Structures are given as C-alpha cells and as structure tokens.
PDB file of C-alpha atoms in Angstrom:
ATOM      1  CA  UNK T   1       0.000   0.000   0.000  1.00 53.00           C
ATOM      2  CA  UNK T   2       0.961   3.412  -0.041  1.00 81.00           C
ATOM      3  CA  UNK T   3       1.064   3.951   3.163  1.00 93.00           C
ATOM      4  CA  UNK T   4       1.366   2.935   6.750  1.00 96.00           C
ATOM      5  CA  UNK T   5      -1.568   0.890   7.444  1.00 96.00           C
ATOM      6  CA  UNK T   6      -3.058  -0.213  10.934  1.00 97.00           C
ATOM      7  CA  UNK T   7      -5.463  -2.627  12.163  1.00 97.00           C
ATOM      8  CA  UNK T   8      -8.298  -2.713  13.376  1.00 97.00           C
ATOM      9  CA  UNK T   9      -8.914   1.256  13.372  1.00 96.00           C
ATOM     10  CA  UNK T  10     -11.157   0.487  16.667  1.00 97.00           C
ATOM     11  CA  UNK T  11     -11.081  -2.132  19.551  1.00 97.00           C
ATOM     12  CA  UNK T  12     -13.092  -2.346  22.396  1.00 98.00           C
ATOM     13  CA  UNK T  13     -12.513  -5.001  25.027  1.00 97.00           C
ATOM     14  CA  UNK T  14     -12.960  -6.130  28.146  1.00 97.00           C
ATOM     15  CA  UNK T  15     -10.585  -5.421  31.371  1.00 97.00           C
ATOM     16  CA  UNK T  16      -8.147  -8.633  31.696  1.00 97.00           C
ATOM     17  CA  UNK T  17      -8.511  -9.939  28.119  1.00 98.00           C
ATOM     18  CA  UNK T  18      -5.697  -9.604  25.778  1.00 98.00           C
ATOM     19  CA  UNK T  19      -4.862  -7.372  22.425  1.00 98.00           C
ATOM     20  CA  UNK T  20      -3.239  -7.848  19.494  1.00 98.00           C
ATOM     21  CA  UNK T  21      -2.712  -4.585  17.063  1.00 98.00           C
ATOM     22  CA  UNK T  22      -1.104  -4.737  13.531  1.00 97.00           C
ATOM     23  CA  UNK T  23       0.875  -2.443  11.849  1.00 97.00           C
ATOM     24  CA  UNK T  24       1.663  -2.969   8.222  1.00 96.00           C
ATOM     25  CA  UNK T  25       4.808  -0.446   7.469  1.00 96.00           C
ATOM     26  CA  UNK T  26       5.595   1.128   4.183  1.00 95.00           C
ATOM     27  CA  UNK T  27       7.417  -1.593   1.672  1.00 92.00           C
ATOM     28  CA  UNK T  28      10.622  -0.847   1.870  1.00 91.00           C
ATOM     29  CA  UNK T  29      10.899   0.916   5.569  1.00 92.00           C
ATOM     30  CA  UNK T  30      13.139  -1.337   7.876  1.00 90.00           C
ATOM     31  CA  UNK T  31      12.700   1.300  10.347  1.00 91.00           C
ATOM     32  CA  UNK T  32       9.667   0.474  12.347  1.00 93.00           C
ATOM     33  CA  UNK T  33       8.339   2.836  15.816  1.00 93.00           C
ATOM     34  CA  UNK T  34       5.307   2.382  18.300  1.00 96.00           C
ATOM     35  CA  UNK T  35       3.695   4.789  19.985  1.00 95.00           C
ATOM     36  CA  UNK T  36       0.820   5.574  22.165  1.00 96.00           C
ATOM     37  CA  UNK T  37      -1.264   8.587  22.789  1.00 95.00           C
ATOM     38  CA  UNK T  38      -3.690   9.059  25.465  1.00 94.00           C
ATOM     39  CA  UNK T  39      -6.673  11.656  25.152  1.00 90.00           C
ATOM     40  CA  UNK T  40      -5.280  15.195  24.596  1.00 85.00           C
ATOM     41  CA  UNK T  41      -1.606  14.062  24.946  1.00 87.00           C
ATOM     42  CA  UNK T  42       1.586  13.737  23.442  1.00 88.00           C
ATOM     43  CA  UNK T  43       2.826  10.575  21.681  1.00 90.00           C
ATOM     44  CA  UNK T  44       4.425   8.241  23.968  1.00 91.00           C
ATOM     45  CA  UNK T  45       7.546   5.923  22.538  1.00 90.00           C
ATOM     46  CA  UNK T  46       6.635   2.247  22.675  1.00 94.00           C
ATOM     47  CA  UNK T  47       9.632  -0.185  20.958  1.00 93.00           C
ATOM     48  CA  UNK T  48      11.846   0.502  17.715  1.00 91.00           C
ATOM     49  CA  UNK T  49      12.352  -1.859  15.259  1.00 91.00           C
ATOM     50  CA  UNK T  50      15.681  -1.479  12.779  1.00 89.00           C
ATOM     51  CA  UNK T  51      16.150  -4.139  10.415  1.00 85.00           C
ATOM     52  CA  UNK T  52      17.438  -6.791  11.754  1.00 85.00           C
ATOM     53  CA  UNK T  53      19.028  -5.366  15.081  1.00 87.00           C
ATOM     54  CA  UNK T  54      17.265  -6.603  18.869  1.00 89.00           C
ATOM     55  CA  UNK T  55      14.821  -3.608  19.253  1.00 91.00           C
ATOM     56  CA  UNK T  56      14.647  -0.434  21.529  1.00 89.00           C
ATOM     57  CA  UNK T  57      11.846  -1.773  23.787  1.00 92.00           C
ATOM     58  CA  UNK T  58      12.709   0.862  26.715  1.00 89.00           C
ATOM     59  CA  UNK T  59       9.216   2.792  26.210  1.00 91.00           C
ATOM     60  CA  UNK T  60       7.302  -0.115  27.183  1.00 95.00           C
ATOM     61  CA  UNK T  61       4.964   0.177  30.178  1.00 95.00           C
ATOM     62  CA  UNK T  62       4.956  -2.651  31.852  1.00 95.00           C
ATOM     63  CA  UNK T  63       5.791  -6.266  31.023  1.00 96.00           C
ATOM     64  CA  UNK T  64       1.976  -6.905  29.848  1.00 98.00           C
ATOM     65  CA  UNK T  65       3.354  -4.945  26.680  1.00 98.00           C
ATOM     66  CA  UNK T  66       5.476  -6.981  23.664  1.00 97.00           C
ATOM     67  CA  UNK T  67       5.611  -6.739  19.998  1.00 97.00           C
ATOM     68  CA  UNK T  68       7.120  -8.349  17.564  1.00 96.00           C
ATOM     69  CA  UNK T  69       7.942  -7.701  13.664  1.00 95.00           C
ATOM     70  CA  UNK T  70       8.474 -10.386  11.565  1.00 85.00           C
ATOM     71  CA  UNK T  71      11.245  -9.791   9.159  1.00 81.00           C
ATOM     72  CA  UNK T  72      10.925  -5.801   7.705  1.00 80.00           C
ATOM     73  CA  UNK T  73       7.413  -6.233   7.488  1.00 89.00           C
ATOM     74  CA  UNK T  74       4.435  -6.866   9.366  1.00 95.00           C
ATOM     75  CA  UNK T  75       4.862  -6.069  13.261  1.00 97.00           C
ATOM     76  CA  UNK T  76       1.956  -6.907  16.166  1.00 98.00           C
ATOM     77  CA  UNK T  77       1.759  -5.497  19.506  1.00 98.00           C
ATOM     78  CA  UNK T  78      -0.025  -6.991  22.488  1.00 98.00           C
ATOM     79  CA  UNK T  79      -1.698  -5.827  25.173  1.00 98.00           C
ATOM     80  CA  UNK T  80      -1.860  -8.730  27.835  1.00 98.00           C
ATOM     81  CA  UNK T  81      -4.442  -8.737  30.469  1.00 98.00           C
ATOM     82  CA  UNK T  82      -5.700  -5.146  29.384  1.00 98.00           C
ATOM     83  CA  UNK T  83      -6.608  -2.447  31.811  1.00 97.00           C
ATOM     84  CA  UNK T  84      -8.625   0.527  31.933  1.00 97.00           C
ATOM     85  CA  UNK T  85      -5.201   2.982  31.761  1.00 96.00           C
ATOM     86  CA  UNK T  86      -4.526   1.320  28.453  1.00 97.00           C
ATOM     87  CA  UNK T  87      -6.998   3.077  26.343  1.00 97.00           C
ATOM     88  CA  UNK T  88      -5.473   5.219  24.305  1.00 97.00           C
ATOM     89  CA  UNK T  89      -4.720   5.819  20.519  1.00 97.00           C
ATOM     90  CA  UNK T  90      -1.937   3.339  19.626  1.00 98.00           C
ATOM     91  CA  UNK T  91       0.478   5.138  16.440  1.00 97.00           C
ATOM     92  CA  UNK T  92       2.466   3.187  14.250  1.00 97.00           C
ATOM     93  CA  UNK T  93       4.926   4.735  12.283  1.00 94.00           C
ATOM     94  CA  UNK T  94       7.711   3.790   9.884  1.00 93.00           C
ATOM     95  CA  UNK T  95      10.898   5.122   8.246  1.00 90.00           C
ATOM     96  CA  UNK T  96      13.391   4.162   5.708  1.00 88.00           C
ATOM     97  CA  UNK T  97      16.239   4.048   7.919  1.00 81.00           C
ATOM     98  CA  UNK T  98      19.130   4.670   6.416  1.00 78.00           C
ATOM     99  CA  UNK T  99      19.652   8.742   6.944  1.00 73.00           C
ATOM    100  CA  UNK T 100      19.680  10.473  10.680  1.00 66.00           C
ATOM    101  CA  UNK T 101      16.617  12.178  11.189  1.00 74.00           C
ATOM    102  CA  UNK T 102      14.548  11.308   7.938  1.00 80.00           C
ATOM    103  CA  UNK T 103      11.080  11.440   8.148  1.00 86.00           C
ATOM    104  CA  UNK T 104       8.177   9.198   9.935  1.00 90.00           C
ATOM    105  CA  UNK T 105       5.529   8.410   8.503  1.00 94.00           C
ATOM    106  CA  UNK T 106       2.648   7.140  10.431  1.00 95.00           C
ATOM    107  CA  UNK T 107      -0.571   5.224  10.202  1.00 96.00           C
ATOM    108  CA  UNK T 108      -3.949   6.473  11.410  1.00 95.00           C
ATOM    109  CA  UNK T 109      -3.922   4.348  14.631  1.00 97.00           C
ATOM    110  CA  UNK T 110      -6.157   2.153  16.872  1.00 98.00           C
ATOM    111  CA  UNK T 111      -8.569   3.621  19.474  1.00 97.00           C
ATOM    112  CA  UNK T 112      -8.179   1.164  22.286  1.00 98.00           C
ATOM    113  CA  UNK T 113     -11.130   1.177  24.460  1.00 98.00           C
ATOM    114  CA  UNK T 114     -11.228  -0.780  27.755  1.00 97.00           C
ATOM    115  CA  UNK T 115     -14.034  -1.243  29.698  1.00 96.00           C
TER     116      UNK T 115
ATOM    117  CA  UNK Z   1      17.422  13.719  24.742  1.00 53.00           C
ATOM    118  CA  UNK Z   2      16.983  17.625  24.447  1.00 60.00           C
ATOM    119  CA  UNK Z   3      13.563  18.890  25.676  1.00 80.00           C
ATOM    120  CA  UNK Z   4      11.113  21.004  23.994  1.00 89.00           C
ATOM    121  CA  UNK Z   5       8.783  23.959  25.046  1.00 92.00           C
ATOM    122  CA  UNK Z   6       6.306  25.144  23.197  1.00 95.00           C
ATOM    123  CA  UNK Z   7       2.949  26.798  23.631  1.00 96.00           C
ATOM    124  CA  UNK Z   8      -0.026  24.918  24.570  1.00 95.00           C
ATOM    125  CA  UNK Z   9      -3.082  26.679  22.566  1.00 96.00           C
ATOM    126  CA  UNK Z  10      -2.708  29.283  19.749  1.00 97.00           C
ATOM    127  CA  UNK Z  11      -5.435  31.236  18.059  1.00 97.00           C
ATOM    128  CA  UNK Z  12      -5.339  33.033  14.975  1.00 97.00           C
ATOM    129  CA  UNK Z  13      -7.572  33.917  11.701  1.00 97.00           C
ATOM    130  CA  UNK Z  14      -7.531  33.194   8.287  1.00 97.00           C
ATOM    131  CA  UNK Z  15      -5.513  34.772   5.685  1.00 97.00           C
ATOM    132  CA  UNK Z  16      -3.335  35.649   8.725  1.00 97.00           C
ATOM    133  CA  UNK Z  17       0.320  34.476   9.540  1.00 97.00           C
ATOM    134  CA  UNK Z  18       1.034  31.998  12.248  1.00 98.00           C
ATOM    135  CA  UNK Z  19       4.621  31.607  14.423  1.00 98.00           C
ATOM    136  CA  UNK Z  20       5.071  29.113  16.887  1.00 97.00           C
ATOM    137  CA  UNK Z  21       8.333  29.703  18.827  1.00 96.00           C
ATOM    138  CA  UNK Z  22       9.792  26.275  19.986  1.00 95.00           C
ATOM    139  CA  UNK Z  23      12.809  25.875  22.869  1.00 94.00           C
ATOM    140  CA  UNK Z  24      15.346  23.468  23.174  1.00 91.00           C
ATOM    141  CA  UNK Z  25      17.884  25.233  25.421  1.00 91.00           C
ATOM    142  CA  UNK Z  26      19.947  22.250  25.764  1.00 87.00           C
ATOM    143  CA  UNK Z  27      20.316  21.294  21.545  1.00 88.00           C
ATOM    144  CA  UNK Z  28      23.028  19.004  21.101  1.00 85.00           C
ATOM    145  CA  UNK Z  29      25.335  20.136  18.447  1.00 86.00           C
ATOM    146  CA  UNK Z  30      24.622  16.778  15.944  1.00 82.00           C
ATOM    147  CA  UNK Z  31      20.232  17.609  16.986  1.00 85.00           C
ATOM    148  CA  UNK Z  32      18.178  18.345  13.812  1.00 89.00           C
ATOM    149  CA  UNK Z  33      15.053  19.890  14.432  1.00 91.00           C
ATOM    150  CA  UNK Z  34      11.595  18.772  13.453  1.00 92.00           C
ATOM    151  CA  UNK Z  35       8.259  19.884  13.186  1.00 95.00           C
ATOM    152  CA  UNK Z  36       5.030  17.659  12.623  1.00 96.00           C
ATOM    153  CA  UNK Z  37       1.432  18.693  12.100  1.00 97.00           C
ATOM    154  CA  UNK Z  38      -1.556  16.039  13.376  1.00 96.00           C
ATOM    155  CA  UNK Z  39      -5.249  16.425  12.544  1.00 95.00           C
ATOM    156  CA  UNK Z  40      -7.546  14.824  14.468  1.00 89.00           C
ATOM    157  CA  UNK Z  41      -7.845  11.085  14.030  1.00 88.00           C
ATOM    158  CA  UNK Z  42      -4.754  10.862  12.118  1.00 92.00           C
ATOM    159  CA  UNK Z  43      -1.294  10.051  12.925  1.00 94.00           C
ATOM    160  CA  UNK Z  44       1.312  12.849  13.236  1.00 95.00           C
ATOM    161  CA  UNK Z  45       2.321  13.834   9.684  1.00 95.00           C
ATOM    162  CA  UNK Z  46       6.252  15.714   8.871  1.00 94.00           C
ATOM    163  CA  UNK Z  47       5.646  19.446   8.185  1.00 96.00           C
ATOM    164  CA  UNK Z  48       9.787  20.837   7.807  1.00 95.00           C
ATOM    165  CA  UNK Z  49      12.811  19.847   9.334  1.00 93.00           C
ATOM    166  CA  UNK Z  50      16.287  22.104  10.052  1.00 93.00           C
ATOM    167  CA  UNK Z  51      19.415  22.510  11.173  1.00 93.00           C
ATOM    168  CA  UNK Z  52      20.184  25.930  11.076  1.00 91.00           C
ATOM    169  CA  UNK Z  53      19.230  29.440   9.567  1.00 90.00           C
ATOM    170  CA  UNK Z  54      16.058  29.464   7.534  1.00 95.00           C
ATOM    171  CA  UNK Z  55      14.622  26.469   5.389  1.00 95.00           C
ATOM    172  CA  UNK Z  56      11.594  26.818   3.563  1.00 96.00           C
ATOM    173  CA  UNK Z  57       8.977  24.260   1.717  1.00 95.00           C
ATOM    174  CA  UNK Z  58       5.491  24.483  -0.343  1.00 93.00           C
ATOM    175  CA  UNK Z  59       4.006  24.371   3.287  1.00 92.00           C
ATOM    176  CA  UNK Z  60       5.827  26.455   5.820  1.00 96.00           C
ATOM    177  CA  UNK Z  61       8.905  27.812   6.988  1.00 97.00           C
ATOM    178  CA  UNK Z  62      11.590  27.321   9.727  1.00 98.00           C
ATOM    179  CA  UNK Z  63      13.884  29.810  11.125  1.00 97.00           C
ATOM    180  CA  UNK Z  64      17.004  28.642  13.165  1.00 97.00           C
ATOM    181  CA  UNK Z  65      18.674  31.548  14.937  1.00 96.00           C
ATOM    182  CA  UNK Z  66      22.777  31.369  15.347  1.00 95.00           C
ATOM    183  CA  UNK Z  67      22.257  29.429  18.740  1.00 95.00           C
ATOM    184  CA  UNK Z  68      19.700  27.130  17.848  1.00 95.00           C
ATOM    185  CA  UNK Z  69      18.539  27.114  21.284  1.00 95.00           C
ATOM    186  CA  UNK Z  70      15.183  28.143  19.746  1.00 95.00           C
ATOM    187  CA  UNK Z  71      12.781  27.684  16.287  1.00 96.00           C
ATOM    188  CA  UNK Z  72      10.171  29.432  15.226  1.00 97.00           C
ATOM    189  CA  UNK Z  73       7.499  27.572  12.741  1.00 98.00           C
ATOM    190  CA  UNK Z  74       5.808  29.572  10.298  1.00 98.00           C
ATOM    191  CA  UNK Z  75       2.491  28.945   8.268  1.00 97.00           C
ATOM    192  CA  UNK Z  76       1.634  31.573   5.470  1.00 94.00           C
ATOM    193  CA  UNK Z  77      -2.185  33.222   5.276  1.00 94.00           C
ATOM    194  CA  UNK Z  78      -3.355  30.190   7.487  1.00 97.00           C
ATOM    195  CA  UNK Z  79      -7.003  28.458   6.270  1.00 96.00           C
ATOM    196  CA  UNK Z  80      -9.042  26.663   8.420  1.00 97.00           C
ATOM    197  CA  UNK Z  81      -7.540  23.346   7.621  1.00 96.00           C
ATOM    198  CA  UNK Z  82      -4.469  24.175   9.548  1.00 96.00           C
ATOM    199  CA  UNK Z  83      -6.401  23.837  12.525  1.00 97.00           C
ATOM    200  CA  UNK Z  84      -4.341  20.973  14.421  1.00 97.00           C
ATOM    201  CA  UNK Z  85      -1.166  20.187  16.878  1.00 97.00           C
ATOM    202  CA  UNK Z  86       2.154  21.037  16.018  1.00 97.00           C
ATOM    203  CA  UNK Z  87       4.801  19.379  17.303  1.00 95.00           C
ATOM    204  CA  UNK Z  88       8.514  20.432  17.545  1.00 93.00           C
ATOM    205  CA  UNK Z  89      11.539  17.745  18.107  1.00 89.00           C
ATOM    206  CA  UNK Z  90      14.828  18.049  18.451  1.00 86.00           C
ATOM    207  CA  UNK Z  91      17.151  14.887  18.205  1.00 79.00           C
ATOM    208  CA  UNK Z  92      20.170  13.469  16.261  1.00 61.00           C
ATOM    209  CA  UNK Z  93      21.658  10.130  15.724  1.00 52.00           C
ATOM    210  CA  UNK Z  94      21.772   9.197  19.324  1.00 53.00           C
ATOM    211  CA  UNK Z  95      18.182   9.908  19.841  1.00 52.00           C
ATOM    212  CA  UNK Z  96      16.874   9.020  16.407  1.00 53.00           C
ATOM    213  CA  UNK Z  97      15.060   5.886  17.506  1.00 56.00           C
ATOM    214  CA  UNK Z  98      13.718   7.582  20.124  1.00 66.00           C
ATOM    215  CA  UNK Z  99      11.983  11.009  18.992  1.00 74.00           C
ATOM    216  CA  UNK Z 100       9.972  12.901  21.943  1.00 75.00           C
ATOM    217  CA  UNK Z 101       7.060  14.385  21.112  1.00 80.00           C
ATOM    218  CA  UNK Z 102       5.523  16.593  23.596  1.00 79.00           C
ATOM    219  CA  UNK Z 103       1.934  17.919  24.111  1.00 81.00           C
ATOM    220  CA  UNK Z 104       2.371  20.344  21.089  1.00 93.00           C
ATOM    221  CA  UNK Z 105       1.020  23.133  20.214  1.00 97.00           C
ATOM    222  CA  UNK Z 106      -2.937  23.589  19.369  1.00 96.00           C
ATOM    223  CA  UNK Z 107      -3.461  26.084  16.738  1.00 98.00           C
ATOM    224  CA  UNK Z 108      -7.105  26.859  16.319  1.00 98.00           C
ATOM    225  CA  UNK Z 109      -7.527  29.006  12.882  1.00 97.00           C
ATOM    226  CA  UNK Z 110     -10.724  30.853  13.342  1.00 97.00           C
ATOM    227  CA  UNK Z 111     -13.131  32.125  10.393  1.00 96.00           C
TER     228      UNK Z 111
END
C-alpha cells in the first residue's frame, strides 16, 4: 500500500482480556516505531524496530506490553491482560532508515477502548 | 534527549500568519530539528525539518537563529484546515530511535 496501514482502526474489550494490534509499514521501511497517545496528549515511545538489530523496547509500560515484527514487514503489539489505563490511541509509524533524522511516517492508529 | 517547550493553545484567523516559537535550550550540536502537524484522528504527519538558519517548503517555513537554542514555525495566510497540533523535536543520531514528542502546540484558525 501506499502507506502505513493499521489494524483494526477500533477495539473495544474487556478489562483482563488480551490485544493484538497490527501495523503494516511502508514496503521498503526497515525502520519500524510504536507509539501511544492518550486523550489530549503527546505521543508516547513504545519499541523501535531497525532491520534486523534486537529492538529499543525501553518505552514499554509494563511487562503486559510486547511486539514483535516479523522480518521488515508486518509487526503486532499486544496488550496482555488489558486495563482501563490502556486506552489510548496506539500510532504506528515507519521510516526508511538509512539517513539520521529522515522522516516518519505514520498510520492512522487504533482507538483502544477498555471497559 | 533535548527537551522542547512550546505553547499549549494558539489562536489566529484566516488569511493571517502563524509563528510558533519552539525551545530546546539544551540542543546538542549533531540535533536536527523537526516539526510535525496532526489532525484529528490521524497520525502525526512531517511538516519541515532544520538545522540551522532558515529552510523553507510548499508548506511552511523554519527559522534557526545562530544558537539554535530556539525555532520558530511559520504557516503563510493560514485556512481553516491548519487547525491541528504542532509538534517540535529536536534529536540526532543518538536519539533518532527515540523522537519525543511533547503535548504540542494547538493552533485553532478561526473564520
């Protein structure tokens, strides 16, 4: 596609079940960032993916958090044993990565409701 | 990671010229700086990026002074449409992986 695309666009669950969100990146992008924004915030850093390198997973909240990326592609992140705090937008975003500071480009996100 | 200030709310009117001043007192010397521009519902999207003195694109302008301990975005004869947040970031090679982005800046352009 031409863009950065996430999946689903909306989830609502249930407190204590467990989320999986997909980003598809830009073909091409080995460069690979999540992040999550609450209501009226800022974007908080999640994990980095580069290629082939272990990822930056520093941003994540709590251990309930993982994602993976499989190859330069496709990467899922899961939200074990969700809890209210947890809604949010969650951003994907990807980049080319191969220049210091080139661009992000993101996807559209997925509201995460819990209730 | 350099930190950013910026205002919280900005209000203008159409046709009119916006400037949102941005600091980052403690810029590294190998820091680019970065604005993005998010609507509603939609991820974060790259406005203009810097390093120093003045660069300019089909959307908006940055000016770096000497110091670069500050940046100042500006929009041209805003429309409506530029209603959204405006983020500035400031980070090099060393931070790449891990760009901040703050609350922003929410510009409300006003008929």
């Amino acid at each position: 596609g031409a863009g950065v695309s996430q999946s689903p666009s909306n989830k609502v669950t249930e407190k204590g079940k467990d989320v999986e969100l997909r980003c598809d990146p830009i073909s091409g992008h080995t460069a690979l960032y999540w992040y999550r924004q609450r209501l009226g915030q800022g974007l908080e850093f999640l994990i980095y993916f580069q290629g082939n390198s272990a990822p930056d997973k520093s941003g994540l909240p709590s251990d309930r958090f993982s994602a993976e990326r499989t190859g330069e592609s496709v990467s899922t992140l899961t939200i074990q044993r969700t809890q209210q705090e947890d809604s949010a937008v969650y951003l994907c975003a990807s980049s080319l990565g191969q220049e210091v500071n080139e661009k992000l480009f993101f996807g559209s996100g997925t509201q995460l409701s819990v209730l | 990671l350099a930190k950013t200030t910026q205002p919280i709310s900005m209000d203008s009117y159409e046709g009119q010229e916006v400037n949102i001043t941005c600091s980052h007192n403690n810029i590294a010397t190998n820091d680019y700086i970065t604005w993005y521009q998010q609507f509603p519902s939609q991820g974060p999207r790259f406005i203009i990026q810097g390093y120093k003195t003045k660069v300019t694109n089909e959307v908006a302008s940055l000016f770096i002074p000497a110091d670069r301990k500050s940046s100042t975005l500006s929009l041209p004869r805003v429309s409506l449409s530029d209603t959204a947040v405006y983020y500035c970031l400031v980070g090099g090679r060393d931070g790449y992986n891990k760009l901040i982005f703050g609350a922003g800046t929410r510009l409300a352009v006003h008929p």
